[in-house]
Each structure stands twice: as C-alpha cells, then as structure tokens.
Amino acid sequence: MVSCVASYLYFLKQTCCFYFSIKTSNLFENPTLPFFIHHFSLMENPFNLFLLTVFISTTAAAASDQITNIFGANHSFFLFPRNFLFGTASSSYQFEGAYLADGKGLSNWDIFSHEPGNIVDGSNGDVAVDHYHRYHKDVELMEYIGINTFRFSISWARILPKGRFGNVNIAGIKHYDKLINALIEKGIQPFVSLTHYDIPQELEDRYGGWLSPQIREDFAYYASICFKHYGDRVKYWVTLNEPNVVAIRGYRSGIYPPARCSATFGNCSSGDSEREPFIAAHNMILAHAAAVNLYRAKYQGEQKGSIGIAMNTVWYEPISNSSQDKQAAQRAQSFYMNWFLDPIMFGKYPEEMENILGSLLPEFSDDRLQNGLDFIGINHYTSFYVKDCLYSTCVQGPCISKTEGYYLRTATKNNIPIGEPTEVDWIYVYPQGMEKMVTYLKNRYNNTPMFITENGFGEMHQAGSSINSFLNDDKRAEYMKCYLDSLVSAIRKGADVRGYIVWSLLDNFEWSSGYTTRFGLYHVDYTTLKRTPKSSAQWYKQFILNFTSFEAVNRSTS
C-alpha cells in the first residue's frame, strides 16, 4: 500500500505542476481544488488520493484543450529543459547606428554600404535603428516580452578604431558596460558576439583583412580586451557570427565586403573565387582558435563562462533516395558548415573537401584546434533540396562548381517547393529542417551543447504597405511555433540544446537588402524610429510566460 501511495504521490506532483502552471498563466480558474486539498486526508485514505488525482487530471486535461487552442497540439513550452534560454538577437552594424559617434572608427560595412550599388535600396547603417542611443528603451522592450537572454555583437571598430595599431576607445568600452549592466538589471543574460560580419576598415586597408594571417593576432588582442572588461558579467561568448557566410559572400560571390570574386562568380574589380574563400576561412578558423585558447588559458577559470561559434546552417534534403543524391546532401553540409566545424572540433577539414579540393585547402599545423569550443551556435532559417553533380550531369545553378562541392541546390522537387515560400526568396518554411539539422549536429559532434542563436521570419517592405500589415504578423508567430515544436522533438530525442534566440528584436538594416526586409518582433518606423510590438511579440511573450510559470511551479515542487 505504501508503494502505491508513493507512486500516486509522484503522479499527483507532476499533475499538480501541470495544473498550477496553467492556473498561474490565467488560462482557467477552478475554485474547487482548494476544497479538495483541504478536506481530503490523503495519507489516511489513499482512495481520496486517487479521487484527487482523477479530479486534477480531468481539469488539467480541460486546460490542455485550452492550451491547444492557443499554442497547438504539442504544448512545446512544457517540454524545454530547465534553465532554457529564450531570447532575441541583434548585431552592432544592423542596430546601433552612431557610426562616427564617440570615437568609433570606420568598419568594412561603413565603407561598403556607402558605395553606390551595393545595397538594394541605397541605404546604409549610419543610423540604423539608433540602438546606440536608445538601448535603455530597447531593454525595456525585451523585459516586456520576458526574454532571459539578448544576443548582440560588439563593434570591433568601436573598441579598437585602428585595430592593434591604435588606442583602445574608452567611450566604446563604457557604452557596452552600460548596455550589459542594463540587461543584467532586468534579469537578461548578455550573449555576446565579438564580430558579426564587421571588422575595422583599418585592417582591410593595412593587410587585406581575413586574407592575411596577421588578423589572427588582431582578433586575439581584441578578444582579450573584451574578455578583460566584460567577462565578469558575460557568460556566453560567440567568436565569429556565420564565418561561412563571410567567406562565401565576401570572397566568392563578392556581394559582401570586401567584395572580392572572379568574373565567373560575380561582378568584382578583383579577387579569386577559387582560392580566396578558403584562405579567408582558414584565417577565421585560426582566429577563433586563438581567442578560445586565450579565453581558456587566462579567463575562463575565474569568469566561468563558455565560448563558441555561430554558424549559418541550411538543412539539405536529398532530392531522391539515390546514393548519389544522399552523398551530395552530405557533401553540401561539408562544403558549407562542416568546413568550419570539423577543423574546430577534429583539427582537419572534412574528407569530402580534401578529396575534391586537394591543395586548394590550406593545411593546419596547430594541434590545439581540437575541441575548440564549448557550444555550437546554430543560425537556422530554411532548407533546400540537393541533387548530385559529381556523378551526374547538371544544368547551370547554385553550388555546382568544384569549389562549392559539385551539387545543385534547388527549392523545388517536381515543381513543388520544399516548404511554403515566403516573401524572402531564400526562406522556405520547412520546420522539419530544424529537428534534422540539430540531430545531424548532435550525431556528428558528439552532442556538443547547442544554442539556436538565430531563427526568424522575414517580410518584404512593399511600397505603400500599411503599418497594420506588418503588425498583424500571424505568419511569423506560426513560423516560430512550428520551428519550436520541431526543436522540442530533437530535444526529446536527446539533443543538448540550451537556448532559442529569435532574429530579431527589431526591424533593422538587413545587409545588402537594406531596409526592404523586416524580421523584427517590433516594427520600426524608419523615419521616427518608433518601435511598435507586432502580434509575434505578443505570441512570444505568452509562450515565455507559460514556460516560466511552468518552470517556477516545477522548481517549487521538486
């Protein structure tokens, strides 16, 4: 009898956790439960315990129906681990503005965006959304949603206007001190990237930026300054954001700075698309390693933080079940993502790259590369089909060249898209891609801790669009729900994922798209810079509220 009672008590505890998490979320009220608890002597009469369990289970099931109406059948917020981070993201160039304020130097994006033809709407990030001057208000917007982490990047050129060839800009140091303190005061953990596409233009002019080994020393020097000044409060560091995108768009297609490419790959004044992406990538990998080794040797023991890298990820689905197309999908991952993660984790480039590229790949001589991160940041938005072009004939299209891996990337199969198309031409809604991507990384890299460092839904700013058309962004909320459900599925199968960060808090400057694409949970009027919450901000707020309510009840009863 005692063991039966113990079993019932355990089940009752779990059911009560569920019940009270819903009750604290104000989804329903039931005044009769206190009567049951007060008048039933549970241990003296186990049958009363059974009746109470049935009662709570029934009312909890009713609440579950109400949750289903709001969040969908999976009730994802109940299934994330304790201490899970929910946040939003930004980057210095896209948000801050103040591009010459308080001693900041010019970055590569300051120069690039001012050159005619580089940004589709002719805009730049001189003002952006003026986060530099409005960060206090923006932190209040974060507090309203209820996030517990905010991912932002430090402007390298704001801290070191001339790299290691000049002085530290104290005004820049103080700005990020104030931002970090403002976040912590609101219970929001800073999740900090050292660079998010931008580097001081001084380094580009002096020695060619990422094409020179000298940048490794510059990056380590810059990282050390950041660790020294902010590491007592920053517990999550990202060395590089999407270095694969920097290498490909900066040195293969030339659509990002420094705008280098060969004539067959883009319209650039100089460059070598066959070689330079691999040189730049090699220096980024070694710069990452230098920062990680420095952090581990000098700062991590005392500061107790963790350090990783954030990769742009795409789920590549074989277009058929043929072995050639399956190999092509694996090759696509190796030439896009594993290109960086394999050297960082295993000390060498992927076998598929070595077999195809041979001497085009630089060699590693530093055995300190292995296990060179504490977590993997996953920026994930979309998925594509992949067709083999190594053993099969392909028409012209994306990624078919030798340096890209001999595969054809396509969004359609038999004229049917892989997922619902969106207004942003590279985003297809394929939620399964999230689970598949996370599971792939789990299996390849021994379930290294992971964070979803970006996931978001974009809409195009059409001429004449009303503000209401952007505020009523139900598609964004649905996108987030579906991708969170998919993420939960991966977590339930053992993936060590510790956070989910939405791109983005605010509409902002979206690189070569300028201000034509909106990803924010808050709408920004680019004339007045007024921030207005969209429906998706309200949805995310309610999602987080229910998660934190459930977590709090779980803690109090454990």
Short mmCIF file of N, CA and C in Angstrom, two decimals, residues 203-204 206-218 279-284:
data_model
loop_
_atom_site.label_atom_id
_atom_site.label_comp_id
_atom_site.label_asym_id
_atom_site.label_seq_id
_atom_site.Cartn_x
_atom_site.Cartn_y
_atom_site.Cartn_z
N LEU A 203 42.09 47.38 -40.84
CA LEU A 203 42.73 46.08 -41.05
C LEU A 203 42.61 45.64 -42.50
N GLU A 204 41.52 45.99 -43.14
CA GLU A 204 41.35 45.72 -44.57
C GLU A 204 42.37 46.52 -45.37
N ARG A 206 45.28 47.88 -44.32
CA ARG A 206 46.67 47.59 -43.98
C ARG A 206 47.17 46.28 -44.59
N TYR A 207 46.37 45.22 -44.47
CA TYR A 207 46.91 43.93 -44.89
C TYR A 207 45.90 42.99 -45.54
N GLY A 208 44.71 43.49 -45.88
CA GLY A 208 43.75 42.65 -46.59
C GLY A 208 42.79 41.88 -45.71
N GLY A 209 42.65 42.29 -44.46
CA GLY A 209 41.64 41.68 -43.59
C GLY A 209 41.83 40.18 -43.42
N TRP A 210 40.76 39.43 -43.68
CA TRP A 210 40.77 37.99 -43.44
C TRP A 210 41.69 37.22 -44.39
N LEU A 211 42.23 37.86 -45.40
CA LEU A 211 43.16 37.17 -46.29
C LEU A 211 44.56 37.08 -45.71
N SER A 212 44.82 37.79 -44.64
CA SER A 212 46.16 37.82 -44.05
C SER A 212 46.20 37.09 -42.71
N PRO A 213 47.26 36.32 -42.46
CA PRO A 213 47.43 35.70 -41.14
C PRO A 213 47.55 36.72 -40.01
N GLN A 214 47.88 37.97 -40.35
CA GLN A 214 48.03 38.99 -39.31
C GLN A 214 46.73 39.22 -38.53
N ILE A 215 45.61 38.95 -39.16
CA ILE A 215 44.34 39.24 -38.49
C ILE A 215 44.11 38.33 -37.28
N ARG A 216 44.79 37.20 -37.25
CA ARG A 216 44.65 36.32 -36.09
C ARG A 216 45.15 37.03 -34.83
N GLU A 217 46.28 37.72 -34.95
CA GLU A 217 46.84 38.46 -33.81
C GLU A 217 45.92 39.60 -33.42
N ASP A 218 45.39 40.31 -34.42
CA ASP A 218 44.47 41.40 -34.13
C ASP A 218 43.23 40.90 -33.41
N ILE A 279 41.27 30.65 -48.07
CA ILE A 279 42.28 31.38 -47.30
C ILE A 279 41.61 32.17 -46.17
N ALA A 280 40.56 32.90 -46.52
CA ALA A 280 39.84 33.68 -45.51
C ALA A 280 39.27 32.77 -44.42
N ALA A 281 38.67 31.65 -44.84
CA ALA A 281 38.10 30.71 -43.87
C ALA A 281 39.17 30.16 -42.94
N HIS A 282 40.32 29.83 -43.51
CA HIS A 282 41.42 29.29 -42.71
C HIS A 282 41.85 30.28 -41.62
N ASN A 283 41.95 31.54 -42.01
CA ASN A 283 42.35 32.56 -41.03
C ASN A 283 41.26 32.80 -39.99
N MET A 284 39.99 32.68 -40.39
CA MET A 284 38.91 32.81 -39.42
C MET A 284 38.94 31.67 -38.42
#
